[in-house]
Amino acid sequence: QTISLINLAGTDHEYCAPVAMGSCKLQSKVDRAYDICFIICFPVSIIVIAVLCGLAVLALLALVDARGRLEDLEAGQVQKSCENAGWLAYDDTCYYAPNDVRGTYEESVAVCETLGAWLAYPRTLIEYVILDTIQSGIRAEETAFTYTGLRFNATSGAWEGREGDHTNYTDFLSNLWDADEPTDPARFPCAIMHRYANYAVNRLHDFSCGESYFLICAKLAL
């Protein structure tokens, strides 16, 4: 049975907390609160960490699966061709990644449009792996930031692709962002691909649209 006592200072209550049969130790109200908080908070924090780790593993497995499907696609399907040299054909799309061209988002869009293409962006996990493969194969250095065609629409609150593509990509992108990204899409409405040295794949970051970065163009294959 718990017995309430008044300490000699008269400023706090102490409780007799059972520790063994027939014995107990005095605990202050603050200590008691700490014990209760630990009992409740510790299991909750473990559950939260486990859920976050599980989501991260699922995202990685999805990317690995997409890479595997891309390899199966390349091995078992006759690839379409691209009419211009320097373009890479994957499935029904041709990609072009000039290594000597950089520009702002708007400039990158304009460059691709002059080539009859659009600024590439991931519409599926397989296409994300394709862009990751192109980006990593040509631009291995850590500083190789590359624009995607994704742009944050402050009015709708959604990440959208090129003009004419009315798909809301917000949910799809949730597993492709780097940790703590996007930080502030209203201020940084462009999405770039970037890989640190210890990363297995490129991750997305929200950035200013006025910086000069690399680009990848895409258009339908023949």
Short mmCIF file of C-alpha atoms in Angstrom, two decimals:
data_model
loop_
_atom_site.label_atom_id
_atom_site.label_comp_id
_atom_site.label_asym_id
_atom_site.label_seq_id
_atom_site.Cartn_x
_atom_site.Cartn_y
_atom_site.Cartn_z
CA GLN A 1 0.00 0.00 0.00
CA THR A 2 1.30 3.49 -0.93
CA ILE A 3 1.61 5.87 2.03
CA SER A 4 1.66 9.64 1.54
CA LEU A 5 4.07 11.55 3.74
CA ILE A 6 5.01 15.21 4.13
CA ASN A 7 8.72 15.95 4.01
CA LEU A 8 10.34 18.06 6.69
CA ALA A 9 10.78 21.07 4.41
CA GLY A 10 7.03 21.11 3.79
CA THR A 11 7.49 22.00 0.11
CA ASP A 12 6.95 18.66 -1.56
CA HIS A 13 5.23 15.37 -1.04
CA GLU A 14 7.08 12.09 -0.83
CA TYR A 15 5.70 8.71 -1.69
CA CYS A 16 6.55 5.27 -0.39
CA ALA A 17 7.17 3.31 -3.56
CA PRO A 18 7.25 -0.51 -3.06
CA VAL A 19 10.58 -2.08 -4.03
CA ALA A 20 10.23 -5.47 -2.31
CA MET A 21 7.83 -7.38 -0.09
CA GLY A 22 7.27 -5.32 3.04
CA SER A 23 9.72 -2.57 2.11
CA CYS A 24 9.66 0.67 0.16
CA LYS A 25 11.71 3.75 -0.69
CA LEU A 26 10.74 7.40 -0.53
CA GLN A 27 10.22 9.16 -3.84
CA SER A 28 9.56 12.82 -4.45
CA LYS A 29 6.68 13.88 -6.66
CA VAL A 30 9.16 14.89 -9.39
CA ASP A 31 10.94 11.51 -9.28
CA ARG A 32 7.60 9.78 -9.48
CA ALA A 33 6.68 11.85 -12.53
CA TYR A 34 9.97 10.95 -14.19
CA ASP A 35 9.32 7.26 -13.58
CA ILE A 36 5.83 7.47 -15.07
CA CYS A 37 7.11 9.43 -18.08
CA PHE A 38 9.86 6.85 -18.69
CA ILE A 39 7.38 3.97 -18.49
CA ILE A 40 5.11 5.64 -21.06
CA CYS A 41 7.54 7.53 -23.31
CA PHE A 42 10.25 4.89 -23.77
CA PRO A 43 8.03 2.25 -25.45
CA VAL A 44 6.37 4.93 -27.59
CA SER A 45 9.75 6.25 -28.80
CA ILE A 46 10.87 2.70 -29.66
CA ILE A 47 7.69 2.18 -31.70
CA VAL A 48 8.14 5.49 -33.54
CA ILE A 49 11.79 4.69 -34.37
CA ALA A 50 10.81 1.21 -35.56
CA VAL A 51 8.07 2.63 -37.83
CA LEU A 52 10.45 5.22 -39.34
CA CYS A 53 13.12 2.57 -39.94
CA GLY A 54 10.52 0.31 -41.51
CA LEU A 55 9.39 3.05 -43.90
CA ALA A 56 13.00 3.77 -44.88
CA VAL A 57 13.62 0.08 -45.58
CA LEU A 58 10.44 -0.17 -47.66
CA ALA A 59 11.50 2.86 -49.71
CA LEU A 60 14.94 1.36 -50.34
CA LEU A 61 13.43 -2.01 -51.29
CA ALA A 62 11.10 -0.26 -53.73
CA LEU A 63 14.07 1.42 -55.42
CA VAL A 64 16.00 -1.86 -55.54
CA ASP A 65 12.95 -3.58 -57.06
CA ALA A 66 12.62 -0.80 -59.64
CA ARG A 67 16.30 -1.16 -60.56
CA GLY A 68 15.80 -4.90 -60.97
CA ARG A 69 12.79 -4.37 -63.21
CA LEU A 70 14.79 -1.91 -65.28
CA GLU A 71 17.53 -4.53 -65.77
CA ASP A 72 14.89 -7.10 -66.77
CA LEU A 73 13.46 -4.58 -69.20
CA GLU A 74 16.86 -3.94 -70.79
CA ALA A 75 17.61 -7.68 -71.03
CA GLY A 76 14.28 -8.85 -72.40
CA GLN A 77 12.94 -6.05 -74.57
CA VAL A 78 14.16 -4.53 -77.82
CA GLN A 79 14.86 -0.92 -77.00
CA LYS A 80 13.48 1.82 -79.19
CA SER A 81 15.97 4.15 -80.78
CA CYS A 82 16.73 7.84 -80.52
CA GLU A 83 17.11 9.95 -83.67
CA ASN A 84 20.01 12.01 -82.32
CA ALA A 85 23.48 10.92 -81.21
CA GLY A 86 24.18 11.28 -77.52
CA TRP A 87 20.64 10.39 -76.47
CA LEU A 88 20.03 7.26 -74.36
CA ALA A 89 16.95 5.12 -74.95
CA TYR A 90 15.18 3.50 -72.02
CA ASP A 91 11.86 1.85 -72.72
CA ASP A 92 9.82 4.40 -74.71
CA THR A 93 11.79 7.52 -73.76
CA CYS A 94 15.07 9.07 -74.89
CA TYR A 95 17.22 11.01 -72.43
CA TYR A 96 19.95 13.55 -73.02
CA ALA A 97 22.31 14.78 -70.30
CA PRO A 98 24.76 17.38 -71.64
CA ASN A 99 27.75 17.49 -69.33
CA ASP A 100 28.81 20.98 -70.39
CA VAL A 101 25.47 22.77 -70.02
CA ARG A 102 24.17 24.36 -66.85
CA GLY A 103 21.37 26.82 -66.29
CA THR A 104 18.58 28.01 -64.05
CA TYR A 105 15.34 26.07 -64.00
CA GLU A 106 13.75 28.26 -66.68
CA GLU A 107 16.91 28.12 -68.81
CA SER A 108 17.01 24.32 -68.46
CA VAL A 109 13.38 24.07 -69.57
CA ALA A 110 14.17 26.27 -72.57
CA VAL A 111 17.21 24.17 -73.54
CA CYS A 112 15.12 21.00 -73.55
CA GLU A 113 12.31 22.64 -75.48
CA THR A 114 14.71 23.70 -78.26
CA LEU A 115 15.56 20.01 -78.58
CA GLY A 116 11.90 19.05 -78.85
CA ALA A 117 12.00 17.60 -75.32
CA TRP A 118 11.02 18.38 -71.76
CA LEU A 119 13.07 18.75 -68.58
CA ALA A 120 13.09 15.17 -67.27
CA TYR A 121 11.49 14.22 -63.97
CA PRO A 122 10.52 10.90 -62.34
CA ARG A 123 6.97 9.81 -63.09
CA THR A 124 7.52 6.25 -61.86
CA LEU A 125 10.07 4.47 -59.70
CA ILE A 126 11.61 2.91 -62.80
CA GLU A 127 12.06 6.33 -64.37
CA TYR A 128 13.60 7.59 -61.13
CA VAL A 129 16.14 4.77 -61.30
CA ILE A 130 16.80 5.63 -64.96
CA LEU A 131 17.49 9.27 -64.09
CA ASP A 132 19.63 8.16 -61.14
CA THR A 133 21.64 5.87 -63.44
CA ILE A 134 22.17 8.62 -66.02
CA GLN A 135 23.05 11.22 -63.41
CA SER A 136 25.48 8.94 -61.54
CA GLY A 137 27.12 7.53 -64.66
CA ILE A 138 27.92 10.90 -66.18
CA ARG A 139 28.30 13.14 -63.16
CA ALA A 140 29.84 11.23 -60.29
CA GLU A 141 31.07 14.21 -58.29
CA GLU A 142 29.11 15.26 -55.22
CA THR A 143 28.56 18.77 -56.55
CA ALA A 144 26.57 17.55 -59.55
CA PHE A 145 23.19 19.05 -58.71
CA THR A 146 20.70 18.33 -61.48
CA TYR A 147 17.32 19.98 -62.05
CA THR A 148 14.23 17.86 -62.53
CA GLY A 149 11.13 19.14 -64.26
CA LEU A 150 9.20 19.04 -61.00
CA ARG A 151 7.89 22.35 -59.70
CA PHE A 152 5.93 23.18 -56.54
CA ASN A 153 2.57 24.82 -57.20
CA ALA A 154 1.92 27.15 -54.25
CA THR A 155 -1.74 27.55 -55.25
CA SER A 156 -2.57 23.83 -55.19
CA GLY A 157 0.15 22.88 -52.69
CA ALA A 158 1.28 20.07 -54.98
CA TRP A 159 4.45 19.03 -56.80
CA GLU A 160 3.70 18.97 -60.51
CA GLY A 161 5.48 18.06 -63.74
CA ARG A 162 5.65 19.74 -67.13
CA GLU A 163 2.87 21.73 -68.70
CA GLY A 164 0.06 19.42 -69.74
CA ASP A 165 0.86 16.85 -67.05
CA HIS A 166 -1.83 17.39 -64.43
CA THR A 167 -0.68 14.61 -62.11
CA ASN A 168 -0.13 15.47 -58.44
CA TYR A 169 3.24 13.85 -57.65
CA THR A 170 3.32 14.85 -53.97
CA ASP A 171 2.55 11.41 -52.52
CA PHE A 172 4.70 9.56 -55.06
CA LEU A 173 7.72 11.70 -54.17
CA SER A 174 7.42 11.11 -50.41
CA ASN A 175 9.96 8.24 -50.48
CA LEU A 176 12.39 9.97 -52.86
CA TRP A 177 13.20 13.05 -50.80
CA ASP A 178 16.38 13.21 -48.75
CA ALA A 179 16.07 13.33 -44.94
CA ASP A 180 14.24 16.46 -43.72
CA GLU A 181 13.28 17.35 -47.29
CA PRO A 182 11.47 19.21 -48.71
CA THR A 183 12.41 22.02 -46.33
CA ASP A 184 10.28 24.91 -47.59
CA PRO A 185 8.71 24.39 -51.04
CA ALA A 186 7.14 27.84 -51.00
CA ARG A 187 10.65 29.37 -50.91
CA PHE A 188 12.43 26.60 -52.82
CA PRO A 189 9.92 25.39 -55.41
CA CYS A 190 12.30 23.40 -57.63
CA ALA A 191 13.33 19.77 -57.07
CA ILE A 192 16.91 18.73 -57.81
CA MET A 193 18.67 15.36 -57.76
CA HIS A 194 21.81 15.08 -55.67
CA ARG A 195 23.90 12.24 -54.26
CA TYR A 196 26.36 12.42 -51.39
CA ALA A 197 29.38 10.11 -51.37
CA ASN A 198 27.79 7.70 -48.86
CA TYR A 199 24.42 7.50 -50.66
CA ALA A 200 23.40 4.47 -52.68
CA VAL A 201 21.11 6.55 -54.91
CA ASN A 202 20.40 10.18 -55.66
CA ARG A 203 17.87 11.87 -53.42
CA LEU A 204 15.60 14.83 -54.09
CA HIS A 205 16.08 18.25 -52.50
CA ASP A 206 13.95 21.37 -52.80
CA PHE A 207 16.08 24.26 -54.04
CA SER A 208 15.88 27.75 -55.46
CA CYS A 209 15.05 27.81 -59.16
CA GLY A 210 17.55 30.55 -59.88
CA GLU A 211 20.78 28.60 -59.35
CA SER A 212 22.79 27.20 -62.25
CA TYR A 213 22.69 23.38 -62.28
CA PHE A 214 22.92 20.46 -64.70
CA LEU A 215 19.90 19.17 -66.59
CA ILE A 216 18.51 16.03 -68.24
CA CYS A 217 16.13 16.30 -71.18
CA ALA A 218 13.57 13.66 -72.16
CA LYS A 219 11.44 12.97 -75.22
CA LEU A 220 9.56 10.05 -76.72
CA ALA A 221 11.68 7.44 -78.49
CA LEU A 222 11.10 6.39 -82.09
#
